[in-house]
Every structure is written in structure tokens, then in C-alpha cells.
């Protein structure tokens, strides 16, 4: 627990009403979207970079760990206060500071919810593409810290492709700016790129300059059902090989379809063993032509049924199939180990077959869906940890899946980061010299190991 003396100092920085040691607050900020819980000693809600700078200076002087937190929707435990200390909640920094229509940029504070920015720019005919499925509640600060992805990334890229500059409070409390407002800039090391995806371990992001695009005029959504996962995978290759990059290329495997079928009223034919949701956007005439070409390319590949949305309501209904996956999965088994491996697109069928073999061998359901266009699969290992041996089996499955992913030239995480949950597996992917290089960066920038300790590496 923190001494009263420390609490008084924090109150002096942020104001009495913006720090709490109440059990309820400590409990509320003890979890994220993983199933782990770690209570902070206190929760602090600063309102600007200056306050965060003073908090970090104090934390360094007193040796108190500080854990930055956005909405707490992370899937790898990145915001969990695993050594107690302060949960530094950034949701009060929630202003869209400006949208510059001439230069196509936006400047925001980190606590802005992603969808909120998208709506604001769309009202002006502009577009902020990164779209994590958590966009209605996750924050842009959290998206930047995790380099979040989403369905649209196959065409538009991930968060890092839109971050031009940052204001950051360093672990020792200095306030710095990286990058800027220009589309180009090569003065010094690219600190912006280093900070994006650094999972709150190298600095607290307090302002973000984002690149915007013009809003595409129209979009067209299609749901295509295949009789095999191979057919769906070949369809992905055929579309991209046909020189079309759709906005989204989402897939669901047979287990996912069974799951959705059992738990919703959505009608999906029994013969369907894989689904692709394909969306194209752009000029109306162009997307009609692209949709036609896509259907011609995929039709010979075991298509069972096709639904082309005629309007935005039907497009929404198609996306409802995808959105029903998470709630229906919970009914398979109560506990979910969620991984987000990524393999080269062409290796997708091999990867899915390997996962199915692991699922059969260990006799545990594994539900696979995700961003086929990126080779990024959300692998959901469904167990009941209350049953003896189930957790152990899930861990064995994870290790075998990671080993197979790496063998196929993939990576253990396409978008959720390392945090706590993937830290034990880092040596499977990174060689010791690369880990030492990363640790040297952390040590140089945060010599007292104050900011988000215990994340990414098992020992900082
Ligand atoms: C239902 C659901 C769907 C999801 N879908 C996707 C998806 O499609 N794609 C995807 O990529 N992710 C997805 N996620 C994961 C998660 O939403 C993202 O990682 C998101 O970017 C986290 O944002 P957050 O505001 O919740 O951050 P938090 O979970 O609060 O924090 C995440 C990390 O960022 C750090 N952090 C937060 N704010 C700051 C800041 N201002 N400065 C420095 N560090 C900071 C934290 O310390 C932590 O390490 C999903 C999660 C859920 C629950």
C-alpha cells in the first residue's frame, strides 16, 4: 500500500477528487479483457501532460510503478498493474483538439474513443481507417500503444500507418514531441515508430497527430459461404492475385459457423464449412465492377451460397454474422484463451489444418476466425478451467500453435501485443540478441523500471 504521504503528493498534483484508494476503484481498475486481475494501490486520473510529468517524476523518486491505461480492453494484460502502484487512467484526456481539412490530419488526446474520432471526421467527408473490433470503447492512446489492427487493415494498414507525430511523457517525466504534421520527416531516429506498439512501456502518450484520408464514396459487402476452408483460402489468393485489395477479407472456419448456428437464429446452410465476408469501397461504378470480378474469381472454389448486400441495412446484417461470433463462443465453454497469430496469407489453410489437428488431439474446441486478407487468425481455445487438466491442455495447445505458426514464417501476435500473457513465449520468436537489444532500449529510457514494469519481458 502507498503511504499517506505519497497520496497527499498525488492529490497535490491532480486534485483530491482525481485519485482514489477506495477498494471499489482498485477493483474496477484491476482487470482488462484477459481473465487476470491485479489491483493497483491507487487509481489516478490526470488531465494533462504536465500532471503526468509530475506524477512520473514523483514515481521515480519514490520507486512506485506506474501503469498507463486507456479503456482496459487489451487482450494481453498490457494495462494490468501487476506490481501494484498507480493505475494511470488516461480517459480524462479526451479532446479532439482539431481536424485540419486542408492538410488531412487530426490532433487528438489519447482518451478519445476510436469510433468517436471516426464519426467526427466522417461528418466532414474524411476517413480514419483503423477499426479494431473494440472501436466503440477502446481509446486511440490504447490503439497507438498496441498498434491496433482490424478488418479494414488489409487495404488500409494498421494504426502505425496513420500516426504522424506524438506528444509523450517519458518514463522519467520529460515532455517530448516526436514526428510532426508533415507527411515526410527524417530528422533523427524515428521515435514515433518506436513508441507506436511499445505497449505503454517507453512513454505515456498525451497527444497524437493522425493522418486522415478522404471518405470513400461507397462500399459493397458480400458474404460468401464455402464447402471447405481450402476453398475460402484459395479465394483469398484468387482475389489478391486478381489485383483487387478489398477493404476487408474476414473469414470464419467451420467450428465458428457451428457455434454461430447453434446460438443464433442466423441461417447458415449445413454444407458451409467456411465463410468470407468481403467488402470493397471506393467509387460506386468501380466497386460494382470489383464485386462482379470477385464473385467470378471465387465461384469455382466450392461456393455454397452468396449474399451480396443491396443496401446499408443488408450490409449491417452481414456484419452481424461476424459480430455474433464472440457472444456465441462463450456458450461453447466458459473460459477462452485468445491468440492472434499471423502467417503469410498463402499458409492460412496449412495453419488452420494444424490447429484442427491440435484441437482433435487434445480434445478441446478451438474456434478460428479473423482477418484472412492479412493472414491474421484469432484462435480461441475454449475450455472450462474448473475441470481438472483443461487449463494445462489449453497451454499445451497454445505452445504447439505458436511453434507451428513460427515454422510457417508467422508471428505470435498480429495485433494484440505481448503484455503479460505472451511474455513467456517471447524466446520462441525472438533470438536472445534481439531481446537484449530491446531490453537495452527499455533500460536506457526507464532506468528505474517505473513505467509498466513486468510487461513484454518476463524480467525487465
Ligand atoms: C471485444 C474486443 C475486440 C477487440 N478487437 C480488436 C481488434 O480487432 N484489433 C486489435 O488490434 N485489438 C482488438 N482488441 C484489443 C484492444 O481493444 C486493443 O488492443 C486496444 O487498442 C486497446 O485499447 P485500450 O484503450 O482499451 O487500451 P488498454 O487496454 O487500456 O491498454 C492497452 C495498452 O496500451 C497502454 N496504453 C494505453 N493508453 C496509453 C497511453 N496514453 N500512453 C501509453 N500507453 C498507453 C497500456 O499500458 C497497455 O499496455 C479487442 C478487444 C476486445 C475486448
Tab-separated table of C-alpha atoms and ligand atoms in Angstrom, residues 33 68-75 78-79 90 110 132-134 137-139 141-143 145-146 148-150 199-200 203-205 371 415-416 452, ligand 1:
chain	number	residue	atom	x	y	z
A	33	UNK	CA	-10.083	-8.191	-21.379
A	68	UNK	CA	-0.890	3.604	-18.186
A	69	UNK	CA	-4.435	2.611	-19.074
A	70	UNK	CA	-6.977	3.573	-21.717
A	71	UNK	CA	-10.253	1.629	-21.791
A	72	UNK	CA	-8.714	-1.576	-20.417
A	73	UNK	CA	-9.863	-3.594	-23.443
A	74	UNK	CA	-6.435	-5.100	-24.126
A	75	UNK	CA	-6.255	-8.834	-24.781
A	78	UNK	CA	-0.886	-4.645	-21.033
A	79	UNK	CA	-2.584	-2.273	-18.582
A	90	UNK	CA	-5.978	8.484	-19.381
A	110	UNK	CA	-5.225	9.701	-26.067
A	132	UNK	CA	-10.328	-2.643	-34.105
A	133	UNK	CA	-13.495	-4.589	-33.285
A	134	UNK	CA	-13.301	-2.770	-29.937
A	137	UNK	CA	-14.924	1.553	-26.419
A	138	UNK	CA	-11.129	1.330	-26.920
A	139	UNK	CA	-9.132	4.576	-26.886
A	141	UNK	CA	-3.998	6.033	-26.896
A	142	UNK	CA	-4.512	2.297	-26.345
A	143	UNK	CA	-4.716	1.734	-30.120
A	145	UNK	CA	0.285	1.811	-27.713
A	146	UNK	CA	-0.791	-1.584	-29.112
A	148	UNK	CA	-4.149	-1.971	-33.145
A	149	UNK	CA	-5.419	-3.526	-36.353
A	150	UNK	CA	-8.865	-4.554	-37.574
A	199	UNK	CA	2.645	-1.172	-25.074
A	200	UNK	CA	2.959	1.678	-22.572
A	203	UNK	CA	6.359	6.609	-22.540
A	204	UNK	CA	2.878	7.932	-21.805
A	205	UNK	CA	1.214	9.235	-24.961
A	371	UNK	CA	-8.573	-11.279	-40.952
A	415	UNK	CA	-2.283	-7.039	-33.281
A	416	UNK	CA	-2.758	-7.751	-29.548
A	452	UNK	CA	4.572	-0.568	-16.877
B	1	LIG	C1	-14.194	-7.302	-27.983
B	1	LIG	C2	-12.793	-6.856	-28.309
B	1	LIG	C3	-12.411	-6.775	-29.627
B	1	LIG	C4	-11.113	-6.392	-29.951
B	1	LIG	N1	-10.759	-6.292	-31.272
B	1	LIG	C5	-9.521	-5.900	-31.612
B	1	LIG	C6	-9.154	-5.785	-32.987
B	1	LIG	O1	-9.944	-6.038	-33.896
B	1	LIG	N2	-7.899	-5.372	-33.252
B	1	LIG	C7	-6.994	-5.077	-32.283
B	1	LIG	O2	-5.866	-4.711	-32.597
B	1	LIG	N3	-7.313	-5.195	-30.975
B	1	LIG	C8	-8.558	-5.584	-30.616
B	1	LIG	N4	-8.888	-5.699	-29.293
B	1	LIG	C9	-7.870	-5.436	-28.257
B	1	LIG	C10	-7.904	-3.983	-27.683
B	1	LIG	O3	-9.177	-3.393	-27.834
B	1	LIG	C11	-6.852	-3.121	-28.352
B	1	LIG	O4	-5.555	-3.576	-28.016
B	1	LIG	C12	-6.941	-1.625	-27.982
B	1	LIG	O5	-6.015	-0.924	-28.762
B	1	LIG	C13	-6.692	-1.345	-26.516
B	1	LIG	O6	-7.123	-0.028	-26.233
B	1	LIG	P1	-7.492	0.424	-24.746
B	1	LIG	O7	-7.825	1.858	-24.771
B	1	LIG	O8	-8.518	-0.478	-24.189
B	1	LIG	O9	-6.099	0.192	-24.020
B	1	LIG	P2	-5.761	-0.574	-22.660
B	1	LIG	O10	-6.229	-1.991	-22.714
B	1	LIG	O11	-6.192	0.254	-21.522
B	1	LIG	O12	-4.183	-0.558	-22.737
B	1	LIG	C14	-3.512	-1.304	-23.719
B	1	LIG	C15	-2.012	-0.983	-23.638
B	1	LIG	O13	-1.800	0.356	-24.006
B	1	LIG	C16	-1.131	1.072	-22.965
B	1	LIG	N5	-1.679	2.434	-23.009
B	1	LIG	C17	-2.982	2.797	-23.021
B	1	LIG	N6	-3.073	4.129	-23.152
B	1	LIG	C18	-1.812	4.608	-23.229
B	1	LIG	C19	-1.237	5.906	-23.373
B	1	LIG	N7	-1.978	7.004	-23.496
B	1	LIG	N8	0.116	6.009	-23.383
B	1	LIG	C20	0.902	4.918	-23.280
B	1	LIG	N9	0.418	3.677	-23.153
B	1	LIG	C21	-0.916	3.534	-23.135
B	1	LIG	C22	-1.413	0.283	-21.703
B	1	LIG	O14	-0.398	0.461	-20.739
B	1	LIG	C23	-1.435	-1.140	-22.239
B	1	LIG	O15	-0.142	-1.649	-22.355
B	1	LIG	C24	-10.174	-6.096	-28.928
B	1	LIG	C25	-10.573	-6.179	-27.598
B	1	LIG	C26	-11.867	-6.555	-27.282
B	1	LIG	C27	-12.253	-6.644	-25.834
